[in-house]
PDB file of C-alpha atoms in Angstrom:
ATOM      1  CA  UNK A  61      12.024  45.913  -1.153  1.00 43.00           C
ATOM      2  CA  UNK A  62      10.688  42.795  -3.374  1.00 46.00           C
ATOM      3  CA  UNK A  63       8.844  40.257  -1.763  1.00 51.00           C
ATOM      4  CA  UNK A  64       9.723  36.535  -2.530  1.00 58.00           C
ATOM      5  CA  UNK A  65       6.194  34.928  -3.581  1.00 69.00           C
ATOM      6  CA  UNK A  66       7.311  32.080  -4.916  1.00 80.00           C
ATOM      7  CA  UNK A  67       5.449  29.350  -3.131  1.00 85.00           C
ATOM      8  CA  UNK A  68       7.593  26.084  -3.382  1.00 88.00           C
ATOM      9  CA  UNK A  69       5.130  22.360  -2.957  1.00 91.00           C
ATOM     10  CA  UNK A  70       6.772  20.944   0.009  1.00 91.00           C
ATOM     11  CA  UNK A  71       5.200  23.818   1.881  1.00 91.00           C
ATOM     12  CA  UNK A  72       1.895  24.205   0.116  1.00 93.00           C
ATOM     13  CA  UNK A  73       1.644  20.314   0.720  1.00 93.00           C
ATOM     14  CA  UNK A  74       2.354  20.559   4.496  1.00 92.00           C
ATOM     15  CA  UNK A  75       0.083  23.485   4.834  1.00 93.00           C
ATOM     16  CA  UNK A  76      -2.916  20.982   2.856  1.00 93.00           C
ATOM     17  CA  UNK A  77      -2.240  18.181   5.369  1.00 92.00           C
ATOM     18  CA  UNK A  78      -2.110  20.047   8.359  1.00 91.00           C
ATOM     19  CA  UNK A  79      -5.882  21.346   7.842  1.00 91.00           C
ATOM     20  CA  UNK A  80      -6.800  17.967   6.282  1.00 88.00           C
ATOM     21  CA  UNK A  81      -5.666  16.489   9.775  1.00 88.00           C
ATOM     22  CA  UNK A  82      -6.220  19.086  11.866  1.00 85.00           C
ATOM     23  CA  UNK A  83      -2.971  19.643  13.456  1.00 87.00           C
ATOM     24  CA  UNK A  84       0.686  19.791  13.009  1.00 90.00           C
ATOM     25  CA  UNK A  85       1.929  16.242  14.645  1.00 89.00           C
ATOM     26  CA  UNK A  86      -0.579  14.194  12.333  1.00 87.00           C
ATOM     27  CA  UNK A  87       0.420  16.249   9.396  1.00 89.00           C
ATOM     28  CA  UNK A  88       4.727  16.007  10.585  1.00 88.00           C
ATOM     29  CA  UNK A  89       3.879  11.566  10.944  1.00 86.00           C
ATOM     30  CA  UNK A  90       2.453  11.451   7.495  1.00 85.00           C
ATOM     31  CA  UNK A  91       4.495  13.576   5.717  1.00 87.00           C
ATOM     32  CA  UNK A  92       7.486  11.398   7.622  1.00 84.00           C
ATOM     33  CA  UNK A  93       9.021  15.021   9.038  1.00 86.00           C
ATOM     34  CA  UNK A  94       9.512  16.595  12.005  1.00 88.00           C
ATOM     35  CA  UNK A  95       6.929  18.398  13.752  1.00 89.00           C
ATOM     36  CA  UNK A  96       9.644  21.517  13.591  1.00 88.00           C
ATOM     37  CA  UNK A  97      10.201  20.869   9.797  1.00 88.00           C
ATOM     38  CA  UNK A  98       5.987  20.988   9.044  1.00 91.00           C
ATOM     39  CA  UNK A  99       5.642  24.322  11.698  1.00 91.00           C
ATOM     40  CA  UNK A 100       8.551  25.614   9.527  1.00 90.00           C
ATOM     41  CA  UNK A 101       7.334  25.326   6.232  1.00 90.00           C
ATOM     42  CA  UNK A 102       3.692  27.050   7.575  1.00 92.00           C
ATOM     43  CA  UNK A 103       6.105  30.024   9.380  1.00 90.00           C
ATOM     44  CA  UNK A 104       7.888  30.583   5.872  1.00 88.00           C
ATOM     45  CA  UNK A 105       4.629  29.776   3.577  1.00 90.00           C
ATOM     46  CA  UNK A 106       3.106  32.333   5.650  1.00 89.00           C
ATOM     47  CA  UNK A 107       5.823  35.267   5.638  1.00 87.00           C
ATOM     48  CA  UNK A 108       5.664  34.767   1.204  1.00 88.00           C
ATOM     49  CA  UNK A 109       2.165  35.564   1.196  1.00 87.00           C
ATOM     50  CA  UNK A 110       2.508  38.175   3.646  1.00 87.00           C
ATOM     51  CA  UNK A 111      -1.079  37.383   5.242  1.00 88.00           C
ATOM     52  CA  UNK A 112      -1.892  34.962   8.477  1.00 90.00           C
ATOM     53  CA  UNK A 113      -3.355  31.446   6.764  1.00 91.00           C
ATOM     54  CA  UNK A 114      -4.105  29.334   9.291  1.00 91.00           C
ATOM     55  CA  UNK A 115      -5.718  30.008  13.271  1.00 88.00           C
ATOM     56  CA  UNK A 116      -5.910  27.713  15.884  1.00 84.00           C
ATOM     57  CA  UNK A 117      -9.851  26.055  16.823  1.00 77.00           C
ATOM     58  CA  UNK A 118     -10.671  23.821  19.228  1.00 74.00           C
ATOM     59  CA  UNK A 119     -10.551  21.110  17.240  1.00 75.00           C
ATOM     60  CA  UNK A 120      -7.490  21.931  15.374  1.00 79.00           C
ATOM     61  CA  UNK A 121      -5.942  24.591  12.437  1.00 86.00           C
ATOM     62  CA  UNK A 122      -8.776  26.082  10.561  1.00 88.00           C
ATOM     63  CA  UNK A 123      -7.733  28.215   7.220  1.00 90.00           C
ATOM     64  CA  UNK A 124      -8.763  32.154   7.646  1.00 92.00           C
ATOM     65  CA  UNK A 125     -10.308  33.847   4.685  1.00 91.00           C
ATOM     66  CA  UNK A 126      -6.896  34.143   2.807  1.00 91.00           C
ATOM     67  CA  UNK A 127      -5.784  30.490   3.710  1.00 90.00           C
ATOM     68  CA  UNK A 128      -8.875  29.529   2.358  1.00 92.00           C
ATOM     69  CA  UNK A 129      -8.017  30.846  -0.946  1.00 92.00           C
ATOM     70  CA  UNK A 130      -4.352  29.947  -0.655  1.00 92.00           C
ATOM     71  CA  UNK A 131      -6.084  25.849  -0.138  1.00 92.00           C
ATOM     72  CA  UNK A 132      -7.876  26.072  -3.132  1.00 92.00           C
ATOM     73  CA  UNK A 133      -4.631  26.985  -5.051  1.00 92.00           C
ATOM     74  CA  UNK A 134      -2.131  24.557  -3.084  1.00 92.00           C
ATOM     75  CA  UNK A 135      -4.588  21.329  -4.231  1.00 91.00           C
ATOM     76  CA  UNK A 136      -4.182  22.097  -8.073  1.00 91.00           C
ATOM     77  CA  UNK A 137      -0.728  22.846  -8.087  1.00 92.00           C
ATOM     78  CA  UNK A 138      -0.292  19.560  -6.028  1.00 90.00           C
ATOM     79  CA  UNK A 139      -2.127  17.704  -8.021  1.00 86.00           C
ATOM     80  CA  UNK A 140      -0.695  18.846 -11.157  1.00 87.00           C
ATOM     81  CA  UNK A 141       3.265  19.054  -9.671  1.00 87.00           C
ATOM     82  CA  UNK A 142       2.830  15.348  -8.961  1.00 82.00           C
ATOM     83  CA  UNK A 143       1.114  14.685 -12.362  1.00 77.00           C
ATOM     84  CA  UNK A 144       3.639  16.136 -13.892  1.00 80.00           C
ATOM     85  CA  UNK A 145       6.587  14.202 -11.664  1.00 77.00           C
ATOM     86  CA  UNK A 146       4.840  10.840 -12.545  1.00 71.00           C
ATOM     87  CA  UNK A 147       4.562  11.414 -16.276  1.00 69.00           C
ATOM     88  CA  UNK A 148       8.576  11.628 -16.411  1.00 70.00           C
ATOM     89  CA  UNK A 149       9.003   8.630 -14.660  1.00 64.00           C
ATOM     90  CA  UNK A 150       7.792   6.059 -16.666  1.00 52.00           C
ATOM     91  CA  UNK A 151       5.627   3.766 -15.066  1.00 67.00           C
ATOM     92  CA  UNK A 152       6.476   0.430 -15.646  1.00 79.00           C
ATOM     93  CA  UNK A 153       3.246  -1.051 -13.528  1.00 85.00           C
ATOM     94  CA  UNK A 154       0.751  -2.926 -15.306  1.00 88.00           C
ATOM     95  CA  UNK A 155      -2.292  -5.143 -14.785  1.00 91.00           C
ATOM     96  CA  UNK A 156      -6.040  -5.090 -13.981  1.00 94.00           C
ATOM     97  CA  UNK A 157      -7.926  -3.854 -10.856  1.00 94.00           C
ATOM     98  CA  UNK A 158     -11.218  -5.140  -9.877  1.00 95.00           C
ATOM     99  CA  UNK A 159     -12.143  -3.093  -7.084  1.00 94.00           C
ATOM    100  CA  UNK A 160     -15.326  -2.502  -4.825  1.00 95.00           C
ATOM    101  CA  UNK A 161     -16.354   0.400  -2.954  1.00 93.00           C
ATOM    102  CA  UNK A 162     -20.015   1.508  -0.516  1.00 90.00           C
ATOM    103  CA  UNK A 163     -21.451   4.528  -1.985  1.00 85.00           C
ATOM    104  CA  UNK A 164     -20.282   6.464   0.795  1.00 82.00           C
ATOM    105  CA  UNK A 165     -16.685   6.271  -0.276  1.00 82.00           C
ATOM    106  CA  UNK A 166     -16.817   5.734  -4.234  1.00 78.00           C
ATOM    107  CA  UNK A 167     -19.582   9.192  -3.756  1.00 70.00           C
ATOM    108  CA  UNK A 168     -16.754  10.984  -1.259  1.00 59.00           C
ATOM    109  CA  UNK A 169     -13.190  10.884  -2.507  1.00 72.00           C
ATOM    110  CA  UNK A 170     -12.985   7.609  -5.023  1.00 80.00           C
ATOM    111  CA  UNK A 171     -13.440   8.700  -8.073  1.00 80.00           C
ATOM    112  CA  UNK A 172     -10.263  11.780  -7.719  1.00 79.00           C
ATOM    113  CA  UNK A 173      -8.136   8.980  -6.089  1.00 83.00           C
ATOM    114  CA  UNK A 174      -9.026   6.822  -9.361  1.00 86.00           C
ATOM    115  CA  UNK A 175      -8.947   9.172 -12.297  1.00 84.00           C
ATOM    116  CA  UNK A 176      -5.386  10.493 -10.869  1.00 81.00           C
ATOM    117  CA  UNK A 177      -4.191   7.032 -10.748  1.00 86.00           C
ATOM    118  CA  UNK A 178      -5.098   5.511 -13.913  1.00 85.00           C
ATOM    119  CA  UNK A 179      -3.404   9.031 -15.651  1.00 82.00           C
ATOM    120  CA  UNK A 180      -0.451   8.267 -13.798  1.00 82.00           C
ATOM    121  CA  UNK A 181      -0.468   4.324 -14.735  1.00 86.00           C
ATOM    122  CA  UNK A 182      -1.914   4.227 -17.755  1.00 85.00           C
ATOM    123  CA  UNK A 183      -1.427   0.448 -18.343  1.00 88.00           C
ATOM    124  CA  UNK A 184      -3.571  -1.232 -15.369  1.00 91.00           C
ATOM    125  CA  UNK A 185      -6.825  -1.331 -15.975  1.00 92.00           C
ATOM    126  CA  UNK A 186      -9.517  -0.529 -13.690  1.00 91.00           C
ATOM    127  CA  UNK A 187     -12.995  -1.234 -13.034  1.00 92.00           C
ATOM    128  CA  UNK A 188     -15.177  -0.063 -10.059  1.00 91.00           C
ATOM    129  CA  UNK A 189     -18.377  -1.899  -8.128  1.00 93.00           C
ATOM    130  CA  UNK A 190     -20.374   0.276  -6.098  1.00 91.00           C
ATOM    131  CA  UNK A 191     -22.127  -2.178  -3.531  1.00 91.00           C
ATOM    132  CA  UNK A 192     -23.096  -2.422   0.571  1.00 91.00           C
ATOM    133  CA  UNK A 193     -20.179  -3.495   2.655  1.00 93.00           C
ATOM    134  CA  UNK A 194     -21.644  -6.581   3.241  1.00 93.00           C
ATOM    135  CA  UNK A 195     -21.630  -7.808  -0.611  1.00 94.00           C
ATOM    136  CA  UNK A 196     -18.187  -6.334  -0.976  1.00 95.00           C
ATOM    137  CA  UNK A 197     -16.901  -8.831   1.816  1.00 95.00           C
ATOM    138  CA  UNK A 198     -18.474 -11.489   0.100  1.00 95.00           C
ATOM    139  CA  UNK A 199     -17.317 -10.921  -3.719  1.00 96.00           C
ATOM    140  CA  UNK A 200     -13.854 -10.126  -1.922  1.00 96.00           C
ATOM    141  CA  UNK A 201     -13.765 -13.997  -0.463  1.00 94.00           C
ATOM    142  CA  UNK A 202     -15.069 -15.353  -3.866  1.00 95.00           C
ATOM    143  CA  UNK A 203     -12.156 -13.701  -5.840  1.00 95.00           C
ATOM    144  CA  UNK A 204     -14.467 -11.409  -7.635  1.00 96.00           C
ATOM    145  CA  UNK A 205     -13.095  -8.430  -6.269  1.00 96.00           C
ATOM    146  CA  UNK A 206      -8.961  -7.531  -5.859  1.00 96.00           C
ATOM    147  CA  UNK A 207      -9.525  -4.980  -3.186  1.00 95.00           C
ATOM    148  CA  UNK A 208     -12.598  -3.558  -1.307  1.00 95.00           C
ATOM    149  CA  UNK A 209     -13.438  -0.308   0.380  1.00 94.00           C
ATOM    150  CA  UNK A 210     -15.950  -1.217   3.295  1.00 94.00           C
ATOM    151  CA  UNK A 211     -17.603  -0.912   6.830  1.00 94.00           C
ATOM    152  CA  UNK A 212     -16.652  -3.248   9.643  1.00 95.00           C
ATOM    153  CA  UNK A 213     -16.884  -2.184  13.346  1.00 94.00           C
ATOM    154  CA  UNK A 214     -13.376  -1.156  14.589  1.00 94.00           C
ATOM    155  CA  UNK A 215     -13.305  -4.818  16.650  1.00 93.00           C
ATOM    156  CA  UNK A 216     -13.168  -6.642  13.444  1.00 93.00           C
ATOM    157  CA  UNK A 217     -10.432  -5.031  11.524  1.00 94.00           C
ATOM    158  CA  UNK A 218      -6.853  -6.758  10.768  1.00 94.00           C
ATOM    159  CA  UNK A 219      -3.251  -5.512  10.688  1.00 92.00           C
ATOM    160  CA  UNK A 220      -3.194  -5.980   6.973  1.00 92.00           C
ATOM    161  CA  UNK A 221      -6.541  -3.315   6.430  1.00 94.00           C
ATOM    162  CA  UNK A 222      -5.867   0.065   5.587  1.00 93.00           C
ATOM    163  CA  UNK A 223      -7.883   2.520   7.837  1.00 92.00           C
ATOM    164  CA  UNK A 224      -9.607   5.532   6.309  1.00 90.00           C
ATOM    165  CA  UNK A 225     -11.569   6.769   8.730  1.00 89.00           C
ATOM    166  CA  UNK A 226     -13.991   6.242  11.947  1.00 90.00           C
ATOM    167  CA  UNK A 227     -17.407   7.316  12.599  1.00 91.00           C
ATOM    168  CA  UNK A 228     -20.316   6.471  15.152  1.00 93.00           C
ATOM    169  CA  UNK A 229     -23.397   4.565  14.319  1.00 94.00           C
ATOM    170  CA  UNK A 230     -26.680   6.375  15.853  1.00 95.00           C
ATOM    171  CA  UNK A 231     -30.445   5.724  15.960  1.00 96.00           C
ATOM    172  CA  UNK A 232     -31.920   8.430  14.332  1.00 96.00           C
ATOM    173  CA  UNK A 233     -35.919   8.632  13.801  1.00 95.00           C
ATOM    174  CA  UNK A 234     -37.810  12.079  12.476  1.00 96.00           C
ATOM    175  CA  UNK A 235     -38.065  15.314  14.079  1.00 95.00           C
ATOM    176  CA  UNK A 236     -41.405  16.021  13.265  1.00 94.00           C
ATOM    177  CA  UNK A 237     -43.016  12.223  14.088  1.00 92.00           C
ATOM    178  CA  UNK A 238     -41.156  10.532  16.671  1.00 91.00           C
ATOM    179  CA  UNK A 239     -41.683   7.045  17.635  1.00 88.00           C
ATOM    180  CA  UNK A 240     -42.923   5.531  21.004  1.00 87.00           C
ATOM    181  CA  UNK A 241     -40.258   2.975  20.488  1.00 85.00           C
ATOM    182  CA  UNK A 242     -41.811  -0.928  21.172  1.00 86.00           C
ATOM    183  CA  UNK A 243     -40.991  -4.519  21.284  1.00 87.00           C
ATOM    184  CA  UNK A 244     -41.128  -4.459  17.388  1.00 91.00           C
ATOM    185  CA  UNK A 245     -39.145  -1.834  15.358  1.00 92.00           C
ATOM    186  CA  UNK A 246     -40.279  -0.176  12.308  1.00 94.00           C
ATOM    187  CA  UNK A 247     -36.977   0.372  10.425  1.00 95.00           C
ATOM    188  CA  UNK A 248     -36.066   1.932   7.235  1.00 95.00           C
ATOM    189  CA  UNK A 249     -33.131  -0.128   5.316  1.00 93.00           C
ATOM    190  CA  UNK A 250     -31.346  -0.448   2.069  1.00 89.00           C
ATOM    191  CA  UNK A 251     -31.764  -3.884   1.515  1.00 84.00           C
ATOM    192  CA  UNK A 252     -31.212  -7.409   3.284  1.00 83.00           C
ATOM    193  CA  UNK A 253     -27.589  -7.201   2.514  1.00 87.00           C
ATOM    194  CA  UNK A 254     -27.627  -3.896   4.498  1.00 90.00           C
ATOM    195  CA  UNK A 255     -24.332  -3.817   7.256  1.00 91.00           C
ATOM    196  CA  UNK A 256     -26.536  -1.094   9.301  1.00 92.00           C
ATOM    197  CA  UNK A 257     -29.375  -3.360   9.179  1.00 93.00           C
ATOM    198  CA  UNK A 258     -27.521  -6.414  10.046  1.00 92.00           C
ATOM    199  CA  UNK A 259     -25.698  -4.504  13.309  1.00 93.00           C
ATOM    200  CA  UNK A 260     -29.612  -2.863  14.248  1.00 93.00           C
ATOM    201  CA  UNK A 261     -30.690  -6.638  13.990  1.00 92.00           C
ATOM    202  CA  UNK A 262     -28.007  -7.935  16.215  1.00 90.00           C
ATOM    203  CA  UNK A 263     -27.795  -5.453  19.090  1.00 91.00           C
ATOM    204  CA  UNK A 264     -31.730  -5.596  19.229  1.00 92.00           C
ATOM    205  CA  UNK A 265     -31.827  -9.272  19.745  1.00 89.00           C
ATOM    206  CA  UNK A 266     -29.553  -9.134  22.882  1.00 88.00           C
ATOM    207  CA  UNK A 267     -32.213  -7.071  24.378  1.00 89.00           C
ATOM    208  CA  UNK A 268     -35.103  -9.541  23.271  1.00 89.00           C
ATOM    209  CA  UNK A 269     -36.456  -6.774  20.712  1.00 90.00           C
ATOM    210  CA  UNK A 270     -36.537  -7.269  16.889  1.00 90.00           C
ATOM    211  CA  UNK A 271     -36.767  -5.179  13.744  1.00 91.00           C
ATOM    212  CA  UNK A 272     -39.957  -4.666  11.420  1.00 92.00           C
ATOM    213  CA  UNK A 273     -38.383  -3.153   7.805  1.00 93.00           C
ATOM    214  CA  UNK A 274     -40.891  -1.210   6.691  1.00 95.00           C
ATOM    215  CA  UNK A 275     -38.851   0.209   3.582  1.00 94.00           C
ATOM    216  CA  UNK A 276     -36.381  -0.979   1.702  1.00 93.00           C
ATOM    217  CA  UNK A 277     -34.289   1.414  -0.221  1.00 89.00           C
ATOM    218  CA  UNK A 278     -31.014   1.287  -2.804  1.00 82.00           C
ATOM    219  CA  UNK A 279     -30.065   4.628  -2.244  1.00 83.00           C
ATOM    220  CA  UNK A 280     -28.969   7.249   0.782  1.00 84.00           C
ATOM    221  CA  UNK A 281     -31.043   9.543  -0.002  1.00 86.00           C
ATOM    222  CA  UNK A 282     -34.059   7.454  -0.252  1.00 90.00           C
ATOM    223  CA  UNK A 283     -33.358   5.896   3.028  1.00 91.00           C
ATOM    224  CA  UNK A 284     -33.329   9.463   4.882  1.00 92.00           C
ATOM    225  CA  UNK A 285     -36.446  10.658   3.210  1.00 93.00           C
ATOM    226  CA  UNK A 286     -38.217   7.488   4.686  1.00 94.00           C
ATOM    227  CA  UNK A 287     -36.941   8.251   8.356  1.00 95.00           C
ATOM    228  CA  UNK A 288     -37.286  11.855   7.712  1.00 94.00           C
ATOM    229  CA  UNK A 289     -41.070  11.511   6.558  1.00 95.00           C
ATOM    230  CA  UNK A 290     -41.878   8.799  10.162  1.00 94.00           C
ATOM    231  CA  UNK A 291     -41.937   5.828   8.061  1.00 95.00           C
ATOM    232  CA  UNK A 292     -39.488   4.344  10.497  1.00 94.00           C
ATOM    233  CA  UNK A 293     -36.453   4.800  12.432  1.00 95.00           C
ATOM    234  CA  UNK A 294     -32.921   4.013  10.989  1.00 95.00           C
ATOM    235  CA  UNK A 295     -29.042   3.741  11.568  1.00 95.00           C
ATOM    236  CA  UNK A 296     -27.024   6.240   9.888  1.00 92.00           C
ATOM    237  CA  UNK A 297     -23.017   7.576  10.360  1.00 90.00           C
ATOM    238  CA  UNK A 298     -23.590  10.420  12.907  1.00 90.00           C
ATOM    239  CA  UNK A 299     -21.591  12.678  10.250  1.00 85.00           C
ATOM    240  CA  UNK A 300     -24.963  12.630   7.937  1.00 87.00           C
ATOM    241  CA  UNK A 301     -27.615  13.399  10.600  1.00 90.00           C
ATOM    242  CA  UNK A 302     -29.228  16.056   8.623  1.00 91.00           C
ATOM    243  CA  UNK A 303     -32.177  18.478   9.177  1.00 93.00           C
ATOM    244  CA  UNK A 304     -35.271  16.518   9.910  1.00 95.00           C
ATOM    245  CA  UNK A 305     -33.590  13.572  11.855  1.00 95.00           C
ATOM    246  CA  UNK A 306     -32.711  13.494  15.009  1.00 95.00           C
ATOM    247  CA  UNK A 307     -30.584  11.292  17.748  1.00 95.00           C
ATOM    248  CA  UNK A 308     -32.205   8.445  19.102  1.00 94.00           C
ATOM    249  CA  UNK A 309     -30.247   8.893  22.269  1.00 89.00           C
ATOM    250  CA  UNK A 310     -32.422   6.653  24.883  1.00 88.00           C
ATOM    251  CA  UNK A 311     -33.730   3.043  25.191  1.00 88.00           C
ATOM    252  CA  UNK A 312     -31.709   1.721  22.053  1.00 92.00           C
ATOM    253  CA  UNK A 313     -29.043  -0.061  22.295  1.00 93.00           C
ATOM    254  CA  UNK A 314     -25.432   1.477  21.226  1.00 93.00           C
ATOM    255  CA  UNK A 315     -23.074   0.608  18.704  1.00 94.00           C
ATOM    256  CA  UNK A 316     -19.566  -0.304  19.021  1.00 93.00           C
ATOM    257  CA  UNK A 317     -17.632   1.867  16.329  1.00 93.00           C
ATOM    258  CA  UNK A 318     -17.094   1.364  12.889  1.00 94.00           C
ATOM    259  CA  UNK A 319     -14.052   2.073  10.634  1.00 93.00           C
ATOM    260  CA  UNK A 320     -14.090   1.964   6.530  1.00 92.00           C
ATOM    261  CA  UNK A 321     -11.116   0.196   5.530  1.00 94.00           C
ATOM    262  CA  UNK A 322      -9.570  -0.620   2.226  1.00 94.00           C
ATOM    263  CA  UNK A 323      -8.845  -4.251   2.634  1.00 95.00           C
ATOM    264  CA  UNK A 324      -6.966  -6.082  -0.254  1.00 95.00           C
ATOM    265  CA  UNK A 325      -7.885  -9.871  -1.745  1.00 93.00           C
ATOM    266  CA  UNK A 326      -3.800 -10.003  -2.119  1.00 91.00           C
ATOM    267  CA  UNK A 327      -4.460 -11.628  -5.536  1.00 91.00           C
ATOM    268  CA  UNK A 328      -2.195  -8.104  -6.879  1.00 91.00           C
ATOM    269  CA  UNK A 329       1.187  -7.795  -7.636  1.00 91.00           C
ATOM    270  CA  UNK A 330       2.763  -6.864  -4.993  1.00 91.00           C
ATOM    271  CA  UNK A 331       4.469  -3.357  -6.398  1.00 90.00           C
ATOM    272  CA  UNK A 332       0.555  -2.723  -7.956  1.00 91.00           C
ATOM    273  CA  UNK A 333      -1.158  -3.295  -4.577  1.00 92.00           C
ATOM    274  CA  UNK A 334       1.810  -0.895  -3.153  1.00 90.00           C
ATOM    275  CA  UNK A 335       0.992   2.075  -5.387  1.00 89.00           C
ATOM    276  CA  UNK A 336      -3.047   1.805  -5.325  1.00 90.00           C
ATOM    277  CA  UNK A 337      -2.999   1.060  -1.729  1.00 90.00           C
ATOM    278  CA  UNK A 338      -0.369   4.294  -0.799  1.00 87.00           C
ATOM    279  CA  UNK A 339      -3.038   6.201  -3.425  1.00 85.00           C
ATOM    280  CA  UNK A 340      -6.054   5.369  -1.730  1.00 86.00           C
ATOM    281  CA  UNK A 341      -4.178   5.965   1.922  1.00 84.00           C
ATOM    282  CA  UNK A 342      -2.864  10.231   0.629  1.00 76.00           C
ATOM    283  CA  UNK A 343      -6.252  10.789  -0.514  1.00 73.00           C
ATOM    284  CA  UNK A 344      -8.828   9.222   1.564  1.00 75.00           C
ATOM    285  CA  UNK A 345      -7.236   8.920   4.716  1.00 74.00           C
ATOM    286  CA  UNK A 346      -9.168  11.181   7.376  1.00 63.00           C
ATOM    287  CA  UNK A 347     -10.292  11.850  10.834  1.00 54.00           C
ATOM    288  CA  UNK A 348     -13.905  12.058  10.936  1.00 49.00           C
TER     289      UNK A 348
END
């Protein structure tokens, strides 16, 4: 009896979104099919290799050993099926791209989402600004930017931003020298133009307290080592807490949630903000 191991992309794709999503009726809504049509592509992916892929956690599909290896296969022969598809179809889109991004997305998913685009459209031009949310906003008002990939809390956003993901905010001081927390703040920031800063400073004044920066910082990972090392406490995505941090779960004030968005100056062509936008939204659209 020969097996039939051919392994055809519409069901290596739906087995890659289902474990970037966690779960068969995200996976069936982006990939616009039924949630039958996803758990049947998975069924038949599965009886071609012969092996189980995929088990069921408690927060969604997790790959097993095999579906592990079977992931790392299914990305490159997406990526380079839909290379390939694009470089027969002639792209007529041209133009230039001035976008802005924190260093938390351009550092996380950006720069694939980028390279593969500018392959696939080789007339726009694109150039990339790596700043904090707060001086994207700004250079996205002034014109200075054509689209922006930034913080806001979740309150703030607009039916026209493209969500790519949630996260808490948390107070997070050292492990090993916590803080007998007074009416004054020693906090550990990136600079004045810093959207964690700005949120500590405005959640603390409702409660009549205030911040004292005691380090400012361009970079993540300087801003960790000061909080790790007890120079002062900080406000970081939950997702990074990190050995040597820890919650700050009592007599701070909470943050509302924040979202990072992908919000456009709608100074594009309309068919070029289109294709970046639905780039940026298959790539770096997650649940966090």
């Amino acid at each position: 009896m020969v097996i039939d191991m051919r392994l055809d992309i519409d069901s290596l794709r739906a087995f890659k979104t289902v474990l970037e999503l966690g779960g068969v009726t995200r996976a069936a809504h982006k990939l616009n099919l039924t949630q039958s049509a996803v758990s049947h592509k998975l069924t038949r992916l599965e009886e071609r290799i012969g092996r189980p892929i995929l088990l069921k956690g408690s927060s969604g599909f997790v790959p097993t050993s095999d579906g592990r290896s079977l992931l790392s296969y299914a990305e490159r022969l997406i990526a380079l099926h839909d290379e390939a598809a694009a470089h027969f179809r002639s792209s007529e889109l041209a133009g230039e791209v001035r976008l802005g991004a924190t260093e938390d997305a351009a550092s996380e998913w950006l720069a694939a989402v980028l390279g593969r685009f500018r392959r696939l459209h080789p007339r726009v031009s694109l150039s990339i600004r790596v700043a904090q949310s707060l001086v994207l906003e700004q250079w996205l008002r002034a014109g200075d930017l054509d689209l922006a990939m930034m913080q806001i809390f979740v309150h703030d956003k607009t039916p026209h931003d493209l969500e790519l993901w949630r996260e808490d905010l948390i107070w997070v001081q050292s492990t090993d020298h916590p803080f007998t927390l007074e009416s004054s703040i020693p906090f550990v920031s990136f600079d004045e133009n810093c959207f964690y800063r700005r949120a500590a400073q405005e959640a603390l004044a409702v409660t009549g307290r205030s911040l004292n920066v005691v380090l400012e910082c361009p970079s993540c990972d300087g801003v960790t080592a000061g909080i790790r090392h007890g120079l002062g406490v900080g406000v970081i995505g939950r997702r990074h807490l990190e050995p040597g941090l820890m919650e700050i779960e009592h007599g701070l004030p909470a943050f509302p949630q924040i979202c990072h968005i992908a919000r456009s100056g709608k100074r594009l062509s309309a068919d070029l903000e289109k294709t970046l936008m639905e780039a940026v939204s298959q790539e770096m659209v997650h649940d966090m």
